[in-house]
Short mmCIF file of C-alpha atoms in Angstrom, two decimals:
data_model
loop_
_atom_site.label_atom_id
_atom_site.label_comp_id
_atom_site.label_asym_id
_atom_site.label_seq_id
_atom_site.Cartn_x
_atom_site.Cartn_y
_atom_site.Cartn_z
CA MET A 9 271.15 190.25 92.83
CA LYS A 10 271.49 194.13 93.30
CA LYS A 11 268.82 192.96 94.64
CA ILE A 12 269.90 190.77 92.02
CA SER A 13 268.64 189.82 88.64
CA LEU A 14 270.34 186.87 86.99
CA PHE A 15 269.72 184.58 84.16
CA PRO A 16 271.30 182.59 83.47
CA ILE A 17 272.02 183.05 84.03
CA LEU A 18 274.02 181.97 87.20
CA ILE A 19 273.49 181.78 86.65
CA ILE A 20 273.11 181.09 87.25
CA VAL A 21 271.71 182.46 87.16
CA VAL A 22 271.68 185.04 86.69
CA THR A 23 271.55 186.37 88.17
CA MET A 24 273.97 190.37 89.27
CA MET A 25 273.63 196.09 84.17
CA MET A 26 274.27 196.74 80.54
CA VAL A 27 271.36 196.58 78.19
CA THR A 28 271.75 194.66 74.96
CA ALA A 29 268.99 194.02 72.47
CA CYS A 30 268.63 190.48 71.19
CA GLN A 31 269.06 190.22 67.45
CA ASP A 32 267.80 186.69 66.96
CA THR A 33 264.42 186.77 65.21
CA ASP A 34 263.41 183.74 67.28
CA LEU A 35 263.39 186.01 70.32
CA ASP A 36 261.80 189.13 68.87
CA GLY A 37 258.65 190.57 70.36
CA ILE A 38 257.25 190.95 73.83
CA VAL A 39 255.01 188.08 74.86
CA PRO A 40 253.30 187.30 78.16
CA VAL A 41 254.27 184.13 79.97
CA SER A 42 251.13 182.28 78.97
CA GLU A 43 251.93 182.79 75.29
CA SER A 44 255.66 182.14 75.39
CA ALA A 45 257.48 179.22 73.79
CA LYS A 46 255.56 176.12 72.80
CA SER A 47 255.79 173.18 75.14
CA LEU A 48 258.51 170.63 74.49
CA PRO A 49 257.64 166.96 75.11
CA ASP A 50 259.11 165.46 78.27
CA LYS A 51 261.62 163.57 76.13
CA THR A 52 263.03 164.86 72.87
CA ASN A 53 266.39 163.76 71.48
CA GLY A 54 267.56 162.50 74.84
CA LEU A 55 266.20 165.47 76.78
CA ASP A 56 264.39 165.08 80.07
CA LEU A 57 262.51 168.09 81.38
CA ILE A 58 261.90 167.58 85.06
CA HIS A 59 258.33 168.09 86.23
CA GLU A 60 258.48 166.57 89.69
CA GLN A 61 255.91 168.42 91.75
CA ASN A 62 257.72 167.79 95.03
CA GLY A 63 261.12 168.93 93.86
CA LEU A 64 264.42 167.41 92.84
CA ASN A 65 266.94 165.10 94.54
CA GLY A 66 265.19 165.29 97.88
CA LYS A 67 264.72 169.08 98.00
CA THR A 68 261.89 171.33 96.91
CA TYR A 69 262.59 173.84 94.14
CA GLN A 70 262.34 176.62 96.71
CA GLU A 71 265.05 174.92 98.76
CA TRP A 72 267.28 174.57 95.70
CA THR A 73 266.69 178.26 94.97
CA LYS A 74 268.05 179.15 98.41
CA GLU A 75 271.06 176.91 97.88
CA TRP A 76 271.69 178.48 94.46
CA TRP A 77 271.87 181.94 95.99
CA ARG A 78 274.15 180.78 98.82
CA TYR A 79 276.40 179.22 96.18
CA VAL A 80 276.54 182.28 93.92
CA MET A 81 276.96 184.75 96.78
CA SER A 82 279.85 182.82 98.31
CA PHE A 83 282.39 183.80 95.60
CA ASP A 84 284.33 187.05 95.43
CA CYS A 85 284.08 189.31 92.37
CA ALA A 86 287.05 187.75 90.57
CA HIS A 87 285.82 184.17 90.93
CA ASN A 88 282.09 184.63 90.86
CA PRO A 89 280.45 182.44 88.19
CA LEU A 90 278.49 185.49 87.07
CA ASN A 91 281.74 186.88 85.72
CA LEU A 92 283.33 183.72 84.30
CA THR A 93 283.29 182.60 80.67
CA SER A 94 283.68 178.88 81.37
CA LEU A 95 282.24 176.74 84.11
CA SER A 96 282.82 173.08 84.90
CA THR A 97 280.89 170.70 87.08
CA GLN A 98 283.68 171.10 89.60
CA ALA A 99 282.82 174.80 89.77
CA SER A 100 279.05 174.52 89.57
CA GLN A 101 278.02 171.14 90.96
CA TYR A 102 276.38 171.19 94.35
CA ARG A 103 275.04 168.06 95.99
CA ASN A 104 274.33 166.16 92.78
CA ILE A 105 272.91 169.11 90.86
CA VAL A 106 274.58 171.59 88.50
CA PHE A 107 273.81 175.26 89.03
CA LEU A 108 273.92 177.24 85.79
CA VAL A 109 274.57 180.95 86.20
CA GLY A 110 273.91 183.77 83.77
CA THR A 111 274.40 187.51 84.10
CA GLU A 112 272.79 190.45 85.82
CA SER A 113 272.01 191.93 82.43
CA GLY A 114 273.36 191.89 78.88
CA MET A 115 274.56 189.09 76.64
CA ALA A 116 276.98 186.36 77.67
CA THR A 117 278.16 182.90 76.68
CA ARG A 118 278.85 180.18 79.22
CA ASN A 119 280.83 177.03 78.30
CA ILE A 120 279.78 174.23 80.64
CA GLU A 121 281.07 170.67 81.03
CA VAL A 122 278.74 168.19 82.70
CA PHE A 123 279.56 164.61 83.59
CA GLY A 124 276.84 161.98 83.72
CA ASN A 125 273.14 162.63 84.08
CA THR A 126 273.43 165.36 86.68
CA PRO A 127 270.33 167.60 86.60
CA LEU A 128 270.79 171.22 85.54
CA PHE A 129 269.10 173.93 87.61
CA VAL A 130 268.75 176.99 85.38
CA PRO A 131 267.53 180.51 86.24
CA VAL A 132 265.53 182.23 83.51
CA ILE A 133 265.16 185.39 85.56
CA ASN A 134 265.40 185.76 89.31
CA VAL A 135 265.92 188.25 92.08
CA LEU A 136 267.25 188.28 95.62
CA LYS A 137 265.93 190.86 98.07
CA ASP A 138 267.87 191.11 101.31
CA TYR A 139 267.53 193.20 104.46
CA PRO A 140 268.77 195.67 105.32
CA GLY A 141 269.05 196.69 101.70
CA ALA A 142 271.30 199.12 99.91
CA TYR A 143 268.50 201.69 99.89
CA LEU A 144 268.06 202.43 103.57
CA HIS A 145 264.83 204.35 102.97
CA GLU A 146 263.21 201.09 101.85
CA VAL A 147 261.88 199.66 105.09
CA PRO A 148 258.81 197.69 106.14
CA GLN A 149 255.62 199.61 106.78
CA PRO A 150 254.36 199.78 110.36
CA GLY A 151 253.07 196.34 111.30
CA GLN A 152 254.61 194.69 108.21
CA SER A 153 257.05 191.84 108.83
CA ILE A 154 260.46 191.85 107.18
CA GLU A 155 259.51 188.65 105.34
CA LYS A 156 256.32 190.17 103.95
CA PHE A 157 258.21 193.32 102.99
CA LEU A 158 260.88 191.37 101.10
CA LYS A 159 258.36 189.06 99.43
CA THR A 160 256.40 192.05 98.17
CA GLN A 161 259.54 193.69 96.78
CA ALA A 162 260.66 190.51 95.04
CA ALA A 163 257.21 189.75 93.62
CA ASN A 164 256.77 193.30 92.30
CA TYR A 165 260.05 192.94 90.43
CA ILE A 166 259.46 189.50 88.93
CA ASN A 167 255.85 190.39 88.03
CA GLN A 168 257.35 192.72 85.40
CA ALA A 169 259.31 189.96 83.65
CA THR A 170 258.37 189.43 80.03
CA ASN A 171 259.59 187.89 76.78
CA MET A 172 260.97 184.88 78.62
CA LYS A 173 262.42 182.28 76.24
CA ALA A 174 264.31 179.03 76.57
CA LEU A 175 265.67 177.22 73.51
CA LEU A 176 267.50 173.90 73.72
CA ASP A 177 269.14 172.80 70.46
CA GLY A 178 266.58 174.95 68.65
CA HIS A 179 263.58 173.47 70.51
CA SER A 180 261.44 175.85 72.55
CA ILE A 181 260.84 175.01 76.20
CA LYS A 182 257.58 176.28 77.61
CA ILE A 183 257.88 178.75 80.48
CA SER A 184 254.75 179.24 82.56
CA ASN A 185 253.75 180.13 86.08
CA GLU A 186 254.61 176.54 87.03
CA ASN A 187 258.25 177.56 86.59
CA ARG A 188 257.99 180.38 89.12
CA PHE A 189 259.28 179.69 92.61
CA ALA A 190 259.17 182.17 95.48
CA THR A 191 260.85 181.34 98.77
CA ASP A 192 260.06 182.19 102.33
CA GLN A 193 262.73 184.13 104.20
CA PHE A 194 266.11 182.49 104.65
CA TYR A 195 269.60 183.46 105.72
CA PHE A 196 272.71 183.62 103.57
CA LYS A 197 276.22 184.93 104.10
CA GLY A 198 277.45 186.86 101.08
CA ASN A 199 281.13 187.34 100.28
CA LYS A 200 281.86 190.89 101.39
CA ASP A 201 283.82 191.58 98.20
CA LEU A 202 280.58 191.30 96.21
CA LYS A 203 279.62 194.65 97.70
CA ASN A 204 281.87 196.09 94.98
CA CYS A 205 280.32 194.30 92.02
CA VAL A 206 276.99 192.63 92.83
CA ASP A 207 275.10 193.91 95.87
CA ALA A 208 276.02 197.09 97.72
CA SER A 209 274.13 195.98 100.82
CA LEU A 210 276.23 192.90 101.56
CA THR A 211 277.93 192.92 104.96
CA GLY A 212 279.86 189.65 104.98
CA GLN A 213 277.62 188.54 107.84
CA PRO A 214 274.43 186.44 107.76
CA GLN A 215 271.54 188.42 106.27
CA VAL A 216 267.87 187.65 105.80
CA ALA A 217 266.52 187.44 102.25
CA VAL A 218 263.84 186.06 99.96
CA SER A 219 264.03 185.02 96.33
CA ASP A 220 261.52 184.99 93.50
CA GLY A 221 261.93 184.00 89.88
CA TYR A 222 261.49 181.57 87.00
CA TRP A 223 263.58 178.39 86.69
CA ILE A 224 263.86 175.35 84.46
CA THR A 225 265.45 171.99 85.26
CA ILE A 226 266.92 169.62 82.66
CA GLN A 227 268.57 166.23 82.88
CA ASN A 228 269.57 163.18 80.80
CA LEU A 229 270.95 165.10 77.86
CA SER A 230 272.61 162.78 75.37
CA PRO A 231 276.44 162.81 75.35
CA GLY A 232 277.93 165.43 73.08
CA LYS A 233 277.34 169.10 72.39
CA HIS A 234 274.13 170.98 73.17
CA THR A 235 273.16 174.65 73.15
CA LEU A 236 270.79 176.22 75.64
CA ARG A 237 269.71 179.83 75.19
CA ILE A 238 267.86 181.83 77.86
CA HIS A 239 266.30 185.25 77.33
CA ALA A 240 264.23 187.51 79.58
CA GLU A 241 263.43 191.20 80.02
CA ILE A 242 262.26 193.66 82.64
CA LEU A 243 261.92 196.72 80.49
CA SER A 244 260.95 199.16 83.26
CA THR A 245 264.44 198.77 84.73
CA GLY A 246 266.28 198.31 81.43
CA ILE A 247 267.14 194.67 82.17
CA VAL A 248 267.62 192.48 79.09
CA THR A 249 269.47 189.22 79.57
CA ASP A 250 270.39 186.83 76.79
CA VAL A 251 272.67 183.95 77.74
CA ILE A 252 273.96 181.07 75.63
CA TYR A 253 275.15 177.95 77.40
CA ASN A 254 277.40 175.73 75.28
CA LEU A 255 276.97 172.41 77.04
CA THR A 256 279.36 169.49 76.69
CA ILE A 257 277.86 166.33 78.16
CA HIS A 258 280.32 163.52 78.97
#
């Protein structure tokens, strides 16, 4: 989100920049997407990974991405889920889906309570590019549409993502290009207070934006405690995110 990078954050996620190296040997090493974590079966220990080609709960993944950003950008700095330690479904549920939120960068732990079989929509790494941006010298080239300009900026950023990992209760979840969703342009209204902590270009008025990034969706976790860990890096900008979600399923 700064044009923002979140992982679930939330992050949610992320994510919207402290750099922290991951110390877990499970996450060591830089690997391209095609070689990242081994695929997890569609059902393992009560886990459902969602692979619906047309989306989830009546919306495409691109549409849910837009809603995720509108949700995250609606909070002020003090109440933004990017900055909170604990989240509940009351705080993160939106139209029968739970938005998990991570951080812009660095390590964090999120304690989440989920009731029922509500699907979880989880950012591995994502970015929002809005216009006009904080860097006023960044403008479309002659003849280039604002949408094309923003899409190019977002894609150039996410193309650098590497070492993406997702571990659920110790099981690796495969992350591939099928998890990448780029939107067309859309409008959002960011909370003006976020100009002080997330995105310096926010005006408090509707702004045009696009999003790009990698996401996973999970549902039907068995009741009880689960741990989801998300890791991703964009080394050229110093971004390293490592987020642990302690999930309590009721």
